[in-house]
Amino acid sequence: MSLMLEEARSAPACLRTQWRANREAMAEFGKALRAADLHGALTVARGSSDHAAAYFAYLGMKHLGLPMASVPPSLTTVADTPWRVRGQLTVAISQSGASPDLVATQKALAAGGARSVALVNTPDSPLGRVSEREIALHAGVEKSVAATKSYLATLAACAHLIGAWAEDEALLAALEALPPKLEAAAQQEWQQAVDALVDVDRLLVIGRGVGLAIAQEVALKFKETCAIQAEPFSAAEVRHGPMALIEPGYPVLVLAPPGPDQAGLLELAEWLESIGAKVLLAADDSVPARQLPLIDAGHDDLQPLSVVQSFYVMAARLAVARGGDPDRPRHLQKVTRTL
């Protein structure tokens, strides 16, 4: 068993630990954020953490009605931007908390007046030390280069933070009840995807809404672990140009969990099949036409965690089926230090 597969399967246990460890601190921080009457948030992250940041921003805008945006670190490290961000929260996300560009950006935004918090998996990290607050992900040491359990732990922490900030008891209750559902998600059979993708060199990954950030993560993992040129798109954008790529047999993975976006995703999947695409449709039991089964996470905002839990198990197996090693992707290392 690869480290990637082993660590992906351990994610539900990490989420149990995280919930117990962070519950009181998150509730207190949510109260402080409401009292601060902030008018927006900024995120600072790279790679998989930036995909988690996109998930955070979508949830935040949905539940709080506040604008949220990702800050390119080069605006600080290259352009030396004079930040004026009083009344904002800056949320830095990193597995290691050690990348100099993230540290520099978080420090500069705080100097520009923003409140600051770091979501990190490594306690007492440089990123945590330049932030007002450090919230631990509690994913444990992650040895595989490909982030799996730490990404799921980051999504959970993002949902926890937004739920606490917005006082959304339904979201918080669903998050507490999520680990058994992810255990079931890790057991779903996606062999059809392994068989369909073992020899491909390119594909599209389609999501929408809260699931777009997960489509971005899935596409990255296809590149990172399987050397497949995968590109993510929103179902609302894919007909604006990317459809020119589609030819008979072109593989498309459509991620369509339960929720308000599902109907449009199913309609798109049907149309893609009609023009000759090789569609792999991931959906729950309510969709007889699915090829890849999904477990209902119990809340619309948590469906992405169930999707990516099932995907990670498949991706680890696909990498091996393609003759690769998911724990040692070409040219990559665990901690990337950029400035």
mmCIF file of C-alpha atoms in Angstrom:
data_model
loop_
_atom_site.group_PDB
_atom_site.id
_atom_site.type_symbol
_atom_site.label_atom_id
_atom_site.label_comp_id
_atom_site.label_asym_id
_atom_site.label_seq_id
_atom_site.Cartn_x
_atom_site.Cartn_y
_atom_site.Cartn_z
ATOM 1 C CA MET A 1 0.000 0.000 0.000
ATOM 2 C CA SER A 2 1.344 3.439 -0.923
ATOM 3 C CA LEU A 3 1.741 6.135 1.718
ATOM 4 C CA MET A 4 -0.708 8.238 -0.298
ATOM 5 C CA LEU A 5 -3.399 5.565 -0.040
ATOM 6 C CA GLU A 6 -2.682 4.902 3.629
ATOM 7 C CA GLU A 7 -2.790 8.585 4.531
ATOM 8 C CA ALA A 8 -5.914 9.264 2.480
ATOM 9 C CA ARG A 9 -7.738 6.522 4.343
ATOM 10 C CA SER A 10 -6.641 7.981 7.698
ATOM 11 C CA ALA A 11 -8.339 11.329 7.072
ATOM 12 C CA PRO A 12 -11.604 10.552 8.928
ATOM 13 C CA ALA A 13 -9.670 9.838 12.133
ATOM 14 C CA CYS A 14 -7.809 13.135 11.699
ATOM 15 C CA LEU A 15 -11.104 14.991 11.405
ATOM 16 C CA ARG A 16 -12.357 13.448 14.639
ATOM 17 C CA THR A 17 -9.224 14.628 16.422
ATOM 18 C CA GLN A 18 -9.450 18.071 14.863
ATOM 19 C CA TRP A 19 -13.082 18.593 15.879
ATOM 20 C CA ARG A 20 -12.418 17.690 19.503
ATOM 21 C CA ALA A 21 -9.242 19.780 19.710
ATOM 22 C CA ASN A 22 -10.561 22.903 17.959
ATOM 23 C CA ARG A 23 -14.232 23.091 18.934
ATOM 24 C CA GLU A 24 -13.926 25.527 21.843
ATOM 25 C CA ALA A 25 -11.255 27.702 20.228
ATOM 26 C CA MET A 26 -13.245 27.947 16.989
ATOM 27 C CA ALA A 27 -16.396 28.982 18.865
ATOM 28 C CA GLU A 28 -14.463 31.681 20.701
ATOM 29 C CA PHE A 29 -12.784 32.873 17.490
ATOM 30 C CA GLY A 30 -16.128 33.000 15.683
ATOM 31 C CA LYS A 31 -17.500 35.223 18.439
ATOM 32 C CA ALA A 32 -14.455 37.502 18.148
ATOM 33 C CA LEU A 33 -14.874 37.762 14.368
ATOM 34 C CA ARG A 34 -18.532 38.732 14.712
ATOM 35 C CA ALA A 35 -17.617 41.385 17.269
ATOM 36 C CA ALA A 36 -14.938 42.771 14.936
ATOM 37 C CA ASP A 37 -17.578 43.446 12.245
ATOM 38 C CA LEU A 38 -15.166 42.719 9.400
ATOM 39 C CA HIS A 39 -16.072 43.568 5.812
ATOM 40 C CA GLY A 40 -14.134 40.891 3.921
ATOM 41 C CA ALA A 41 -11.391 38.306 3.937
ATOM 42 C CA LEU A 42 -8.198 37.558 2.022
ATOM 43 C CA THR A 43 -6.559 34.171 1.601
ATOM 44 C CA VAL A 44 -2.863 33.386 1.282
ATOM 45 C CA ALA A 45 -1.921 29.925 0.017
ATOM 46 C CA ARG A 46 -0.272 27.832 -2.704
ATOM 47 C CA GLY A 47 -1.100 24.552 -4.460
ATOM 48 C CA SER A 48 -3.602 22.286 -2.708
ATOM 49 C CA SER A 49 -3.876 24.794 0.125
ATOM 50 C CA ASP A 50 -4.980 27.440 -2.385
ATOM 51 C CA HIS A 51 -7.736 25.097 -3.572
ATOM 52 C CA ALA A 52 -8.840 24.784 0.051
ATOM 53 C CA ALA A 53 -8.711 28.583 0.269
ATOM 54 C CA ALA A 54 -11.093 28.788 -2.688
ATOM 55 C CA TYR A 55 -13.461 26.485 -0.795
ATOM 56 C CA PHE A 56 -13.167 28.739 2.266
ATOM 57 C CA ALA A 57 -13.913 31.831 0.190
ATOM 58 C CA TYR A 58 -16.972 30.282 -1.457
ATOM 59 C CA LEU A 59 -18.411 29.215 1.896
ATOM 60 C CA GLY A 60 -17.602 32.576 3.436
ATOM 61 C CA MET A 61 -19.290 34.567 0.700
ATOM 62 C CA LYS A 62 -22.296 32.234 0.781
ATOM 63 C CA HIS A 63 -22.832 32.308 4.548
ATOM 64 C CA LEU A 64 -21.572 35.778 5.470
ATOM 65 C CA GLY A 65 -22.221 37.839 2.343
ATOM 66 C CA LEU A 66 -18.692 39.246 2.525
ATOM 67 C CA PRO A 67 -16.285 39.506 -0.433
ATOM 68 C CA MET A 68 -13.331 37.134 -0.183
ATOM 69 C CA ALA A 69 -10.360 36.838 -2.519
ATOM 70 C CA SER A 70 -7.018 35.088 -2.925
ATOM 71 C CA VAL A 71 -3.918 37.288 -2.671
ATOM 72 C CA PRO A 72 -1.039 36.454 -5.051
ATOM 73 C CA PRO A 73 2.093 36.377 -2.850
ATOM 74 C CA SER A 74 4.141 38.006 -5.629
ATOM 75 C CA LEU A 75 2.270 41.259 -4.936
ATOM 76 C CA THR A 76 4.259 41.362 -1.713
ATOM 77 C CA THR A 77 7.475 39.524 -2.549
ATOM 78 C CA VAL A 78 7.994 41.048 -6.027
ATOM 79 C CA ALA A 79 5.772 44.131 -6.332
ATOM 80 C CA ASP A 80 6.115 45.311 -2.707
ATOM 81 C CA THR A 81 2.458 46.369 -2.606
ATOM 82 C CA PRO A 82 1.590 48.887 0.157
ATOM 83 C CA TRP A 83 -1.402 47.057 1.643
ATOM 84 C CA ARG A 84 -4.370 48.966 3.115
ATOM 85 C CA VAL A 85 -6.588 46.174 4.422
ATOM 86 C CA ARG A 86 -7.970 47.337 7.758
ATOM 87 C CA GLY A 87 -11.281 45.628 8.470
ATOM 88 C CA GLN A 88 -10.265 42.465 6.620
ATOM 89 C CA LEU A 89 -9.312 39.005 7.872
ATOM 90 C CA THR A 90 -6.289 37.414 6.229
ATOM 91 C CA VAL A 91 -6.367 33.610 6.290
ATOM 92 C CA ALA A 92 -3.068 31.897 5.490
ATOM 93 C CA ILE A 93 -3.230 28.169 4.771
ATOM 94 C CA SER A 94 -0.250 25.828 4.635
ATOM 95 C CA GLN A 95 0.612 22.245 5.529
ATOM 96 C CA SER A 96 4.134 23.154 6.643
ATOM 97 C CA GLY A 97 3.771 26.847 7.415
ATOM 98 C CA ALA A 98 7.319 27.271 6.142
ATOM 99 C CA SER A 99 7.135 28.847 2.677
ATOM 100 C CA PRO A 100 8.813 32.275 2.784
ATOM 101 C CA ASP A 101 6.404 33.886 0.310
ATOM 102 C CA LEU A 102 3.379 32.966 2.422
ATOM 103 C CA VAL A 103 5.077 34.196 5.600
ATOM 104 C CA ALA A 104 6.074 37.485 3.950
ATOM 105 C CA THR A 105 2.584 38.037 2.550
ATOM 106 C CA GLN A 106 0.812 37.273 5.823
ATOM 107 C CA LYS A 107 3.175 39.615 7.663
ATOM 108 C CA ALA A 108 2.641 42.411 5.121
ATOM 109 C CA LEU A 109 -1.154 42.103 5.205
ATOM 110 C CA ALA A 110 -1.128 42.212 9.001
ATOM 111 C CA ALA A 111 1.062 45.313 8.851
ATOM 112 C CA GLY A 112 -1.518 46.790 6.482
ATOM 113 C CA GLY A 113 -4.198 46.513 9.155
ATOM 114 C CA ALA A 114 -5.737 43.060 8.616
ATOM 115 C CA ARG A 115 -6.630 40.639 11.381
ATOM 116 C CA SER A 116 -4.735 37.392 10.752
ATOM 117 C CA VAL A 117 -5.093 33.657 11.278
ATOM 118 C CA ALA A 118 -3.025 30.722 10.018
ATOM 119 C CA LEU A 119 -4.388 27.236 9.366
ATOM 120 C CA VAL A 120 -1.325 24.994 9.567
ATOM 121 C CA ASN A 121 -0.489 21.349 10.150
ATOM 122 C CA THR A 122 2.902 22.024 11.744
ATOM 123 C CA PRO A 123 2.658 23.551 15.230
ATOM 124 C CA ASP A 124 4.586 26.756 15.996
ATOM 125 C CA SER A 125 5.411 27.317 12.336
ATOM 126 C CA PRO A 126 6.923 30.514 10.899
ATOM 127 C CA LEU A 127 3.526 31.267 9.352
ATOM 128 C CA GLY A 128 1.791 30.798 12.675
ATOM 129 C CA ARG A 129 4.280 33.046 14.436
ATOM 130 C CA VAL A 130 3.507 36.023 12.163
ATOM 131 C CA SER A 131 -0.275 35.547 12.601
ATOM 132 C CA GLU A 132 -2.486 36.654 15.483
ATOM 133 C CA ARG A 133 -3.897 33.151 15.747
ATOM 134 C CA GLU A 134 -2.726 29.716 14.697
ATOM 135 C CA ILE A 135 -5.317 26.976 14.190
ATOM 136 C CA ALA A 136 -3.859 23.477 13.992
ATOM 137 C CA LEU A 137 -5.147 21.054 11.356
ATOM 138 C CA HIS A 138 -4.287 17.980 13.466
ATOM 139 C CA ALA A 139 -3.621 15.822 10.396
ATOM 140 C CA GLY A 140 -0.434 14.388 11.864
ATOM 141 C CA VAL A 141 2.818 13.953 9.972
ATOM 142 C CA GLU A 142 2.164 13.541 6.258
ATOM 143 C CA LYS A 143 4.966 11.618 4.545
ATOM 144 C CA SER A 144 3.593 11.301 1.027
ATOM 145 C CA VAL A 145 4.478 14.207 -1.256
ATOM 146 C CA ALA A 146 0.867 14.315 -2.448
ATOM 147 C CA ALA A 147 -1.272 16.020 0.194
ATOM 148 C CA THR A 148 -4.384 14.008 1.060
ATOM 149 C CA LYS A 149 -5.280 13.870 4.741
ATOM 150 C CA SER A 150 -3.910 17.388 5.275
ATOM 151 C CA TYR A 151 -6.089 18.713 2.425
ATOM 152 C CA LEU A 152 -9.204 17.092 3.864
ATOM 153 C CA ALA A 153 -8.264 18.406 7.300
ATOM 154 C CA THR A 154 -7.884 21.883 5.806
ATOM 155 C CA LEU A 155 -11.325 21.723 4.175
ATOM 156 C CA ALA A 156 -12.807 20.656 7.513
ATOM 157 C CA ALA A 157 -11.052 23.501 9.341
ATOM 158 C CA CYS A 158 -12.302 25.977 6.738
ATOM 159 C CA ALA A 159 -15.880 24.744 7.147
ATOM 160 C CA HIS A 160 -15.479 24.867 10.933
ATOM 161 C CA LEU A 161 -14.211 28.448 10.823
ATOM 162 C CA ILE A 162 -17.026 29.648 8.569
ATOM 163 C CA GLY A 163 -19.627 27.741 10.582
ATOM 164 C CA ALA A 164 -18.365 29.297 13.822
ATOM 165 C CA TRP A 165 -18.148 32.792 12.310
ATOM 166 C CA ALA A 166 -21.681 32.564 10.868
ATOM 167 C CA GLU A 167 -23.125 30.683 13.879
ATOM 168 C CA ASP A 168 -24.442 28.039 11.458
ATOM 169 C CA GLU A 169 -25.443 25.212 13.770
ATOM 170 C CA ALA A 170 -26.586 22.938 10.932
ATOM 171 C CA LEU A 171 -23.185 23.126 9.243
ATOM 172 C CA LEU A 172 -21.349 22.572 12.528
ATOM 173 C CA ALA A 173 -23.504 19.570 13.446
ATOM 174 C CA ALA A 174 -22.972 18.031 9.998
ATOM 175 C CA LEU A 175 -19.225 18.577 10.307
ATOM 176 C CA GLU A 176 -19.113 16.815 13.664
ATOM 177 C CA ALA A 177 -21.025 13.874 12.134
ATOM 178 C CA LEU A 178 -18.875 13.723 8.988
ATOM 179 C CA PRO A 179 -16.069 11.197 9.811
ATOM 180 C CA PRO A 180 -18.187 8.016 9.458
ATOM 181 C CA LYS A 181 -19.442 9.258 6.106
ATOM 182 C CA LEU A 182 -15.876 9.789 4.927
ATOM 183 C CA GLU A 183 -14.977 6.291 6.077
ATOM 184 C CA ALA A 184 -17.755 5.029 3.818
ATOM 185 C CA ALA A 185 -16.559 7.319 1.010
ATOM 186 C CA ALA A 186 -13.068 5.804 1.229
ATOM 187 C CA GLN A 187 -14.585 2.370 0.565
ATOM 188 C CA GLN A 188 -16.425 3.309 -2.632
ATOM 189 C CA GLU A 189 -15.479 1.346 -5.739
ATOM 190 C CA TRP A 190 -14.033 3.592 -8.464
ATOM 191 C CA GLN A 191 -12.304 0.837 -10.446
ATOM 192 C CA GLN A 192 -14.181 1.968 -13.556
ATOM 193 C CA ALA A 193 -12.223 5.224 -13.415
ATOM 194 C CA VAL A 194 -8.918 3.345 -13.096
ATOM 195 C CA ASP A 195 -9.797 1.220 -16.130
ATOM 196 C CA ALA A 196 -10.925 4.218 -18.193
ATOM 197 C CA LEU A 197 -7.943 6.448 -17.370
ATOM 198 C CA VAL A 198 -5.022 4.020 -17.221
ATOM 199 C CA ASP A 199 -3.841 4.949 -20.720
ATOM 200 C CA VAL A 200 -5.053 8.547 -21.179
ATOM 201 C CA ASP A 201 -2.823 11.603 -21.276
ATOM 202 C CA ARG A 202 -5.437 14.340 -20.834
ATOM 203 C CA LEU A 203 -8.912 14.958 -19.461
ATOM 204 C CA LEU A 204 -11.286 17.621 -18.186
ATOM 205 C CA VAL A 205 -12.563 17.716 -14.600
ATOM 206 C CA ILE A 206 -15.910 19.466 -14.120
ATOM 207 C CA GLY A 207 -17.413 20.833 -10.906
ATOM 208 C CA ARG A 208 -19.462 23.843 -9.913
ATOM 209 C CA GLY A 209 -20.181 26.098 -6.967
ATOM 210 C CA VAL A 210 -18.704 24.833 -3.730
ATOM 211 C CA GLY A 211 -17.353 21.853 -5.697
ATOM 212 C CA LEU A 212 -15.210 23.860 -8.122
ATOM 213 C CA ALA A 213 -12.328 24.033 -5.632
ATOM 214 C CA ILE A 214 -12.419 20.243 -5.443
ATOM 215 C CA ALA A 215 -12.334 19.945 -9.237
ATOM 216 C CA GLN A 216 -9.176 22.074 -9.103
ATOM 217 C CA GLU A 217 -7.626 19.777 -6.500
ATOM 218 C CA VAL A 218 -8.595 16.651 -8.451
ATOM 219 C CA ALA A 219 -6.992 18.040 -11.613
ATOM 220 C CA LEU A 220 -3.806 18.849 -9.709
ATOM 221 C CA LYS A 221 -3.601 15.344 -8.261
ATOM 222 C CA PHE A 222 -4.072 13.811 -11.720
ATOM 223 C CA LYS A 223 -1.041 15.817 -12.861
ATOM 224 C CA GLU A 224 1.004 15.258 -9.722
ATOM 225 C CA THR A 225 0.494 11.546 -9.126
ATOM 226 C CA CYS A 226 -0.553 10.167 -12.526
ATOM 227 C CA ALA A 227 1.178 12.490 -15.029
ATOM 228 C CA ILE A 228 -2.155 13.203 -16.747
ATOM 229 C CA GLN A 229 -2.743 16.691 -18.163
ATOM 230 C CA ALA A 230 -6.031 17.334 -16.363
ATOM 231 C CA GLU A 231 -7.753 20.713 -16.480
ATOM 232 C CA PRO A 232 -10.541 21.859 -14.109
ATOM 233 C CA PHE A 233 -13.526 23.905 -15.208
ATOM 234 C CA SER A 234 -16.809 25.097 -13.807
ATOM 235 C CA ALA A 235 -19.860 23.581 -15.489
ATOM 236 C CA ALA A 236 -20.972 27.177 -16.035
ATOM 237 C CA GLU A 237 -17.790 28.002 -17.978
ATOM 238 C CA VAL A 238 -16.899 24.865 -19.882
ATOM 239 C CA ARG A 239 -18.995 25.742 -22.954
ATOM 240 C CA HIS A 240 -17.241 29.106 -23.275
ATOM 241 C CA GLY A 241 -14.200 27.649 -25.035
ATOM 242 C CA PRO A 242 -12.932 24.406 -23.515
ATOM 243 C CA MET A 243 -15.569 22.439 -25.435
ATOM 244 C CA ALA A 244 -13.465 22.911 -28.565
ATOM 245 C CA LEU A 245 -11.151 20.257 -27.100
ATOM 246 C CA ILE A 246 -13.825 17.575 -27.076
ATOM 247 C CA GLU A 247 -13.513 14.866 -29.688
ATOM 248 C CA PRO A 248 -14.881 11.303 -29.744
ATOM 249 C CA GLY A 249 -13.611 9.437 -26.705
ATOM 250 C CA TYR A 250 -12.216 12.504 -24.917
ATOM 251 C CA PRO A 251 -12.349 11.717 -21.161
ATOM 252 C CA VAL A 252 -14.317 14.019 -18.854
ATOM 253 C CA LEU A 253 -14.788 13.491 -15.120
ATOM 254 C CA VAL A 254 -17.978 15.170 -13.890
ATOM 255 C CA LEU A 255 -18.275 15.582 -10.115
ATOM 256 C CA ALA A 256 -21.992 15.832 -9.311
ATOM 257 C CA PRO A 257 -22.719 15.278 -5.608
ATOM 258 C CA PRO A 258 -26.113 16.108 -4.091
ATOM 259 C CA GLY A 259 -26.915 19.794 -3.810
ATOM 260 C CA PRO A 260 -28.194 22.769 -5.799
ATOM 261 C CA ASP A 261 -25.615 22.360 -8.580
ATOM 262 C CA GLN A 262 -26.315 18.696 -9.277
ATOM 263 C CA ALA A 263 -29.112 19.151 -11.835
ATOM 264 C CA GLY A 264 -26.981 21.361 -14.067
ATOM 265 C CA LEU A 265 -24.010 19.020 -13.799
ATOM 266 C CA LEU A 266 -26.140 16.019 -14.788
ATOM 267 C CA GLU A 267 -27.536 17.923 -17.762
ATOM 268 C CA LEU A 268 -23.991 18.808 -18.860
ATOM 269 C CA ALA A 269 -22.839 15.192 -18.471
ATOM 270 C CA GLU A 270 -25.694 14.018 -20.705
ATOM 271 C CA TRP A 271 -24.836 16.609 -23.348
ATOM 272 C CA LEU A 272 -21.130 15.701 -23.227
ATOM 273 C CA GLU A 273 -22.014 12.082 -23.903
ATOM 274 C CA SER A 274 -24.196 13.160 -26.822
ATOM 275 C CA ILE A 275 -21.219 14.791 -28.562
ATOM 276 C CA GLY A 276 -18.972 11.755 -28.056
ATOM 277 C CA ALA A 277 -17.079 12.474 -24.833
ATOM 278 C CA LYS A 278 -16.132 9.559 -22.577
ATOM 279 C CA VAL A 279 -17.924 10.725 -19.430
ATOM 280 C CA LEU A 280 -17.161 9.432 -15.957
ATOM 281 C CA LEU A 281 -20.009 10.669 -13.792
ATOM 282 C CA ALA A 282 -19.547 10.689 -10.011
ATOM 283 C CA ALA A 283 -22.874 10.989 -8.176
ATOM 284 C CA ASP A 284 -24.901 9.599 -5.286
ATOM 285 C CA ASP A 285 -27.499 6.827 -5.226
ATOM 286 C CA SER A 286 -30.233 9.115 -6.556
ATOM 287 C CA VAL A 287 -28.546 9.137 -10.003
ATOM 288 C CA PRO A 288 -28.900 5.731 -11.748
ATOM 289 C CA ALA A 289 -26.703 6.830 -14.666
ATOM 290 C CA ARG A 290 -23.604 7.383 -12.540
ATOM 291 C CA GLN A 291 -20.438 5.390 -13.098
ATOM 292 C CA LEU A 292 -18.697 6.367 -9.858
ATOM 293 C CA PRO A 293 -20.568 6.199 -6.526
ATOM 294 C CA LEU A 294 -20.534 9.037 -3.995
ATOM 295 C CA ILE A 295 -21.564 9.054 -0.351
ATOM 296 C CA ASP A 296 -23.914 11.851 0.701
ATOM 297 C CA ALA A 297 -21.995 13.964 3.231
ATOM 298 C CA GLY A 298 -25.200 15.104 4.916
ATOM 299 C CA HIS A 299 -24.828 18.814 4.102
ATOM 300 C CA ASP A 300 -24.468 20.613 0.766
ATOM 301 C CA ASP A 301 -21.347 22.479 1.900
ATOM 302 C CA LEU A 302 -19.565 19.268 2.953
ATOM 303 C CA GLN A 303 -20.180 17.247 -0.222
ATOM 304 C CA PRO A 304 -16.739 18.219 -1.586
ATOM 305 C CA LEU A 305 -15.039 16.351 1.269
ATOM 306 C CA SER A 306 -16.870 13.147 0.414
ATOM 307 C CA VAL A 307 -15.999 13.565 -3.274
ATOM 308 C CA VAL A 308 -12.294 14.089 -2.726
ATOM 309 C CA GLN A 309 -12.095 11.272 -0.149
ATOM 310 C CA SER A 310 -13.313 8.777 -2.758
ATOM 311 C CA PHE A 311 -11.136 10.336 -5.452
ATOM 312 C CA TYR A 312 -7.878 10.138 -3.482
ATOM 313 C CA VAL A 313 -8.224 6.374 -3.027
ATOM 314 C CA MET A 314 -8.801 5.956 -6.756
ATOM 315 C CA ALA A 315 -5.924 8.285 -7.711
ATOM 316 C CA ALA A 316 -3.438 6.332 -5.586
ATOM 317 C CA ARG A 317 -4.467 3.137 -7.355
ATOM 318 C CA LEU A 318 -4.460 4.763 -10.795
ATOM 319 C CA ALA A 319 -0.907 6.022 -10.300
ATOM 320 C CA VAL A 320 0.270 2.470 -9.603
ATOM 321 C CA ALA A 321 -1.755 1.069 -12.521
ATOM 322 C CA ARG A 322 0.018 3.557 -14.800
ATOM 323 C CA GLY A 323 3.403 2.314 -13.574
ATOM 324 C CA GLY A 324 4.140 5.247 -11.288
ATOM 325 C CA ASP A 325 4.760 5.782 -7.608
ATOM 326 C CA PRO A 326 2.243 8.196 -6.035
ATOM 327 C CA ASP A 327 4.607 8.816 -3.111
ATOM 328 C CA ARG A 328 7.434 10.074 -5.334
ATOM 329 C CA PRO A 329 6.091 12.314 -8.118
ATOM 330 C CA ARG A 330 8.673 13.493 -10.617
ATOM 331 C CA HIS A 331 10.516 16.720 -9.765
ATOM 332 C CA LEU A 332 8.423 17.410 -6.624
ATOM 333 C CA GLN A 333 9.193 17.679 -2.943
ATOM 334 C CA LYS A 334 7.021 17.891 0.165
ATOM 335 C CA VAL A 335 7.778 21.488 1.152
ATOM 336 C CA THR A 336 8.046 24.102 -1.598
ATOM 337 C CA ARG A 337 9.897 27.267 -0.606
ATOM 338 C CA THR A 338 9.299 30.180 -2.949
ATOM 339 C CA LEU A 339 9.743 33.931 -2.593
#
